[in-house]
PDB file of C-alpha atoms in Angstrom:
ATOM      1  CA  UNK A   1      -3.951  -7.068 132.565  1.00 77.00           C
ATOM      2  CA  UNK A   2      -1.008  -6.514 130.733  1.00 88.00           C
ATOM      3  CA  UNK A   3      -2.186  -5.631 127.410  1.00 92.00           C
ATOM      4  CA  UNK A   4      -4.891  -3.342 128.411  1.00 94.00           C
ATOM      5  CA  UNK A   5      -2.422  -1.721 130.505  1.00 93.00           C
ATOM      6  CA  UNK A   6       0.013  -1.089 127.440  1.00 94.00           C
ATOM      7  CA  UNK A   7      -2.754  -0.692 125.207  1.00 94.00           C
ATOM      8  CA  UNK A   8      -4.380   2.323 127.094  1.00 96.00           C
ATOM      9  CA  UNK A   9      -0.554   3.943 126.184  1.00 95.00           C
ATOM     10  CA  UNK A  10      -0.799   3.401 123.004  1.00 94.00           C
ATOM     11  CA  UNK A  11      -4.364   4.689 122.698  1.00 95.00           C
ATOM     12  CA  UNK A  12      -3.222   8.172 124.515  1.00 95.00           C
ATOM     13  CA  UNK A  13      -0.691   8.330 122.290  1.00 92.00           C
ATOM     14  CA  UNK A  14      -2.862   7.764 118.949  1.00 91.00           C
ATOM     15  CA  UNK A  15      -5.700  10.325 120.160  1.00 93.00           C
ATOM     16  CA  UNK A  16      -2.940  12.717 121.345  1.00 92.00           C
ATOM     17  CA  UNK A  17      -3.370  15.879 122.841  1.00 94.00           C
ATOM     18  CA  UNK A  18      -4.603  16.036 126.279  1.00 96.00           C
ATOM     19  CA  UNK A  19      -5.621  12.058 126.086  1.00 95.00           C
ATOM     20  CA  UNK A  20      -1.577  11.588 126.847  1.00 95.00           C
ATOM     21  CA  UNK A  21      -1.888  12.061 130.185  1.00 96.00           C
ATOM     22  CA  UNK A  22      -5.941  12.245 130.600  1.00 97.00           C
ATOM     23  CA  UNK A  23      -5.934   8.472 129.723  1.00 97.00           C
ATOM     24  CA  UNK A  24      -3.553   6.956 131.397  1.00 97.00           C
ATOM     25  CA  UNK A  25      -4.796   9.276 134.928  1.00 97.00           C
ATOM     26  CA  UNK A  26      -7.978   8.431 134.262  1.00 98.00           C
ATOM     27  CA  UNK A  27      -7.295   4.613 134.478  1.00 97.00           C
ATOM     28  CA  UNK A  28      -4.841   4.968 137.829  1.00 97.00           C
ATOM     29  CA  UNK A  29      -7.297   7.467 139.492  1.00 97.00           C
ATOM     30  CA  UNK A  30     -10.293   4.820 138.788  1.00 97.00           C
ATOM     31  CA  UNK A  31      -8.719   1.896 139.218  1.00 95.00           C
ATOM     32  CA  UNK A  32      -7.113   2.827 142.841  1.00 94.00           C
ATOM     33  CA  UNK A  33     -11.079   3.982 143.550  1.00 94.00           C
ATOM     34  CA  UNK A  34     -12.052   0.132 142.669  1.00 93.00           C
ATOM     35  CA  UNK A  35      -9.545  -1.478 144.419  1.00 91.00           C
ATOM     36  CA  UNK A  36     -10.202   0.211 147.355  1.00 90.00           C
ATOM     37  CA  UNK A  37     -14.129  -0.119 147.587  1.00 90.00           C
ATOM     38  CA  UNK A  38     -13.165  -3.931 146.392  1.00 88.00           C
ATOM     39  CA  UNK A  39     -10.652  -4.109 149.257  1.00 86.00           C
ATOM     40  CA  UNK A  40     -13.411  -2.680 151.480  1.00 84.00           C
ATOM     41  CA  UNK A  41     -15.530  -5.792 150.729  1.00 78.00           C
ATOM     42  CA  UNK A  42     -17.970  -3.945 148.160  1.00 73.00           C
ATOM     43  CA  UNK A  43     -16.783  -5.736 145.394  1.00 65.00           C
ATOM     44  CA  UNK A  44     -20.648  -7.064 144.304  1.00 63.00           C
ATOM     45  CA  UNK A  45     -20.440 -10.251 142.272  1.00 60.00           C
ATOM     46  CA  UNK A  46     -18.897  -9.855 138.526  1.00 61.00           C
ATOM     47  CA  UNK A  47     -17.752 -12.172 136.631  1.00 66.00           C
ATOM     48  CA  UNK A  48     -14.150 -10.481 136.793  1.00 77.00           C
ATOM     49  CA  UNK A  49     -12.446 -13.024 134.431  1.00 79.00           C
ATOM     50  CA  UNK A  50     -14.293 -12.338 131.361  1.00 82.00           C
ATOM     51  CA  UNK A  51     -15.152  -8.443 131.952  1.00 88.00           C
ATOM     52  CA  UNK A  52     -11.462  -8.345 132.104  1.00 90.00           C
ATOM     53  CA  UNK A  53     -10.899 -10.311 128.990  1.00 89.00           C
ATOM     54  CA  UNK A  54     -13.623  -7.991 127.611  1.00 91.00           C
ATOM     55  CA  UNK A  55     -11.470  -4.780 128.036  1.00 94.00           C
ATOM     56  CA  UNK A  56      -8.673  -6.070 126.468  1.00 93.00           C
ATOM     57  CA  UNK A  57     -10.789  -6.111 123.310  1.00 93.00           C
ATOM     58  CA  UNK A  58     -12.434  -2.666 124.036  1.00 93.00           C
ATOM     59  CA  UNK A  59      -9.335  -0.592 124.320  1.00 95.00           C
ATOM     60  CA  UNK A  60      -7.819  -2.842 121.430  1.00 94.00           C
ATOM     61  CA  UNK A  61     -11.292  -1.716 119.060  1.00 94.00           C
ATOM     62  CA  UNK A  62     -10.677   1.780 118.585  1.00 94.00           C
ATOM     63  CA  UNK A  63      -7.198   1.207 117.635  1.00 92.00           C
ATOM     64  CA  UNK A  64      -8.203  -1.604 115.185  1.00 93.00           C
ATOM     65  CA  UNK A  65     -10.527   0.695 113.255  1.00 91.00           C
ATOM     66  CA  UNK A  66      -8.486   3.734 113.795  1.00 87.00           C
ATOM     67  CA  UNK A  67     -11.498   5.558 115.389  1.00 82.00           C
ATOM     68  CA  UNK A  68     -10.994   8.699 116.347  1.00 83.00           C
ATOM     69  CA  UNK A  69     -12.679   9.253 119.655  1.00 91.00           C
ATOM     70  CA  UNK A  70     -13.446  12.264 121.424  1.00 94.00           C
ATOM     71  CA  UNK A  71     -11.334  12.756 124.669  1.00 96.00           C
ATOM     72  CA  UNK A  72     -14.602  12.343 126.471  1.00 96.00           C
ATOM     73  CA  UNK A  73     -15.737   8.994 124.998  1.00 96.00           C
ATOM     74  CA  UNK A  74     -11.780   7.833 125.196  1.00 96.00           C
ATOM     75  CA  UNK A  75     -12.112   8.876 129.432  1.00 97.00           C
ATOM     76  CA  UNK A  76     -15.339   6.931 129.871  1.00 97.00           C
ATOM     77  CA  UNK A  77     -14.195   3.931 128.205  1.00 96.00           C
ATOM     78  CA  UNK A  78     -11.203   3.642 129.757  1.00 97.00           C
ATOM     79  CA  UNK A  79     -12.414   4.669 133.176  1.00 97.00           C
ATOM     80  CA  UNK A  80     -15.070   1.561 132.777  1.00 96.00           C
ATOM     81  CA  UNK A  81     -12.196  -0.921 131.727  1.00 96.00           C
ATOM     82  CA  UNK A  82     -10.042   0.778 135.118  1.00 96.00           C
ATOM     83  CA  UNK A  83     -12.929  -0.104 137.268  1.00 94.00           C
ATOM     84  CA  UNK A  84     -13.109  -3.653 136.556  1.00 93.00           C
ATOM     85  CA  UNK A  85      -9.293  -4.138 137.110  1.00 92.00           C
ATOM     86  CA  UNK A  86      -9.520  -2.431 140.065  1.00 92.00           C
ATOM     87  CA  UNK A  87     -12.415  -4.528 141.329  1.00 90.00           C
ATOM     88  CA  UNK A  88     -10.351  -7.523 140.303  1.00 88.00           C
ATOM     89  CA  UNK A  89      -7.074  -6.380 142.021  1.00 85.00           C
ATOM     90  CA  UNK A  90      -8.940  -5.544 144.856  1.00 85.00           C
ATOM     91  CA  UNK A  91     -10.515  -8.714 144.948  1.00 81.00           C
ATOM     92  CA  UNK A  92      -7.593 -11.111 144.679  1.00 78.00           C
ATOM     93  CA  UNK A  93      -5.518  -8.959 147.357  1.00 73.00           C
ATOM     94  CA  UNK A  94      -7.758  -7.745 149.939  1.00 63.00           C
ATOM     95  CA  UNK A  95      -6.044  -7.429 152.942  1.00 62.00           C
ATOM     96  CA  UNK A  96      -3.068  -7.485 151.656  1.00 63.00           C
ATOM     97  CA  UNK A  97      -2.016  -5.201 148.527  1.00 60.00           C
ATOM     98  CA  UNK A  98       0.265  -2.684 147.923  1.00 81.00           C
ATOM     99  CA  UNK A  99      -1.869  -0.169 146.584  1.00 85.00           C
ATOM    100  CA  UNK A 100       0.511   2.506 146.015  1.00 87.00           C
ATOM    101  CA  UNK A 101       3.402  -0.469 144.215  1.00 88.00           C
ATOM    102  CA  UNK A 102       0.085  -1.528 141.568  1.00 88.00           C
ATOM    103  CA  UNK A 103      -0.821   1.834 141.121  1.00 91.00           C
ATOM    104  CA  UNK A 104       3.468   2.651 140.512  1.00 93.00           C
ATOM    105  CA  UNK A 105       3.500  -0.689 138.219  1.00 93.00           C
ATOM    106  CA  UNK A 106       0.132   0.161 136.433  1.00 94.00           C
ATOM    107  CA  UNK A 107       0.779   3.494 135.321  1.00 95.00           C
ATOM    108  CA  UNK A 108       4.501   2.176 134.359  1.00 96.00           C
ATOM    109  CA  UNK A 109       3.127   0.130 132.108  1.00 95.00           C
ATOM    110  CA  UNK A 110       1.297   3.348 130.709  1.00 96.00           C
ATOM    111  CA  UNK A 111       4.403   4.902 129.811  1.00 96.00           C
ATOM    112  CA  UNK A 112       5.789   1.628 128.306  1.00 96.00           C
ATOM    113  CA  UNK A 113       2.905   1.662 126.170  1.00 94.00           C
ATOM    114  CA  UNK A 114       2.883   5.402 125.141  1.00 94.00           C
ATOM    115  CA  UNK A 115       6.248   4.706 124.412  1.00 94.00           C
ATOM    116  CA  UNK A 116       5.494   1.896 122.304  1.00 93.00           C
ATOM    117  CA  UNK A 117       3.262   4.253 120.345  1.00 88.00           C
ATOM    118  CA  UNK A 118       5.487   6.953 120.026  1.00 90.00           C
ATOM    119  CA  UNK A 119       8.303   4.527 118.232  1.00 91.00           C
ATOM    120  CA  UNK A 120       5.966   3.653 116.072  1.00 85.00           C
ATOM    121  CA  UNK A 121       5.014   6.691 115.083  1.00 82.00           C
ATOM    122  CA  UNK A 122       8.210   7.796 114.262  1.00 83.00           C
ATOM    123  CA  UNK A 123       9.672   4.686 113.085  1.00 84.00           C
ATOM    124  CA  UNK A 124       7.000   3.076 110.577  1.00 80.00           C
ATOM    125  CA  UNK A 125       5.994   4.247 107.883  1.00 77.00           C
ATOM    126  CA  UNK A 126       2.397   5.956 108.200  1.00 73.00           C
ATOM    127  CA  UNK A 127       1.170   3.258 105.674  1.00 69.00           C
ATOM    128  CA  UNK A 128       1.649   0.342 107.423  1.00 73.00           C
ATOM    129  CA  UNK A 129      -0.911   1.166 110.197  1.00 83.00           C
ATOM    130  CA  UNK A 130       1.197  -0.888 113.109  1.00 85.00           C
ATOM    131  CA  UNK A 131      -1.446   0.708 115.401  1.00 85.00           C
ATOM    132  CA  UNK A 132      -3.902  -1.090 113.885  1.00 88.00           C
ATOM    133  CA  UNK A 133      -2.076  -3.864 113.417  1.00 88.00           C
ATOM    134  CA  UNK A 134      -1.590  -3.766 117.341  1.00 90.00           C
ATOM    135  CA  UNK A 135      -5.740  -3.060 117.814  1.00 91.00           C
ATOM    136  CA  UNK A 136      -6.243  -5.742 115.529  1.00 92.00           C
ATOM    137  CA  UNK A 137      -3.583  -8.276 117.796  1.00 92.00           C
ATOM    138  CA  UNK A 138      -5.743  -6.832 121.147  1.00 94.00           C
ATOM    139  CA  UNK A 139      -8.903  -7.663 119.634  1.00 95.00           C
ATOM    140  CA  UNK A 140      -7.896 -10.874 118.689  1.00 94.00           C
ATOM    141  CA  UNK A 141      -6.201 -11.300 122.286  1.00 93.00           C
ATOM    142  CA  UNK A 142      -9.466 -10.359 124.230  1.00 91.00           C
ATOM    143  CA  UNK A 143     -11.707 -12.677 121.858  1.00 92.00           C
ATOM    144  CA  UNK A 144      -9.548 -15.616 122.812  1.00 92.00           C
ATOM    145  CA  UNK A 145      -9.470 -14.808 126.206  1.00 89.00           C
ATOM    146  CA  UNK A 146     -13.230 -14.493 126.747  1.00 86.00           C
ATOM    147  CA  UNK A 147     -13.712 -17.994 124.763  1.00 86.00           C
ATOM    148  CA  UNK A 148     -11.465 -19.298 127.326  1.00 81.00           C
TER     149      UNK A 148
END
């Protein structure tokens, strides 16, 4: 949870523009909408472990290959990744989450991340790439994780 979190910073961050706060919005408006139909008992029957997983390696791709995704593609991806967390938070606390304190801590982690991205933007040198580098480290993450 805790890389796709940071990594959806980072990703706002490298699009830019509107995706700085259209991103990480997108992702607390969605996955609050999961977790709540989840928490509802409507939570149909995923295999939550490796769709999670999964998403760690789909927000990580774009970064990885630098890809320059339209703010529309950027929202639908990362409003598919939201929904799965959401499902799986809703899931493992029905009954008894604090919705608004994972929604607080979620989009927290955001920030960390956009912050993340922003220091490396100003701090390393363009041609070392240290968003891909970090991509590349997500990727790498989310294929070991869905192995597992």
């Amino acid at each position: 949870h805790l890389l796709v979190m940071l990594g959806v910073g980072v990703l706002a961050m490298a699009i830019g523009g509107r995706a700085r706060w259209a991103l990480p919005a997108t992702f607390v408006g969605v996955m609050a909408l999961a977790a709540v139909v989840a928490m509802a008992g409507h939570a149909g029957s995923v295999a939550a472990e490796h769709l999670l997983a999964l998403s760690v390696l789909v927000i990580g791709a774009p970064l990885a290959w630098s890809a320059r995704l339209p703010l529309s593609s950027a929202v639908a991806l990362v409003a598919v990744c939201a929904a799965v967390h959401g499902q799986a938070h809703g899931v493992e606390t029905a009954g008894q989450a604090n919705l608004a304190g994972m929604l607080l801590a979620t989009a927290l982690l955001h920030a960390a991340g956009a912050g993340i991205g922003a220091t490396l933007a100003r701090l390393v040198p363009a041609r070392f790439q240290a968003n891909r580098v970090l991509g590349a480290a997500m990727v790498l993450a989310g294929l070991a994780l869905v192995a597992t």
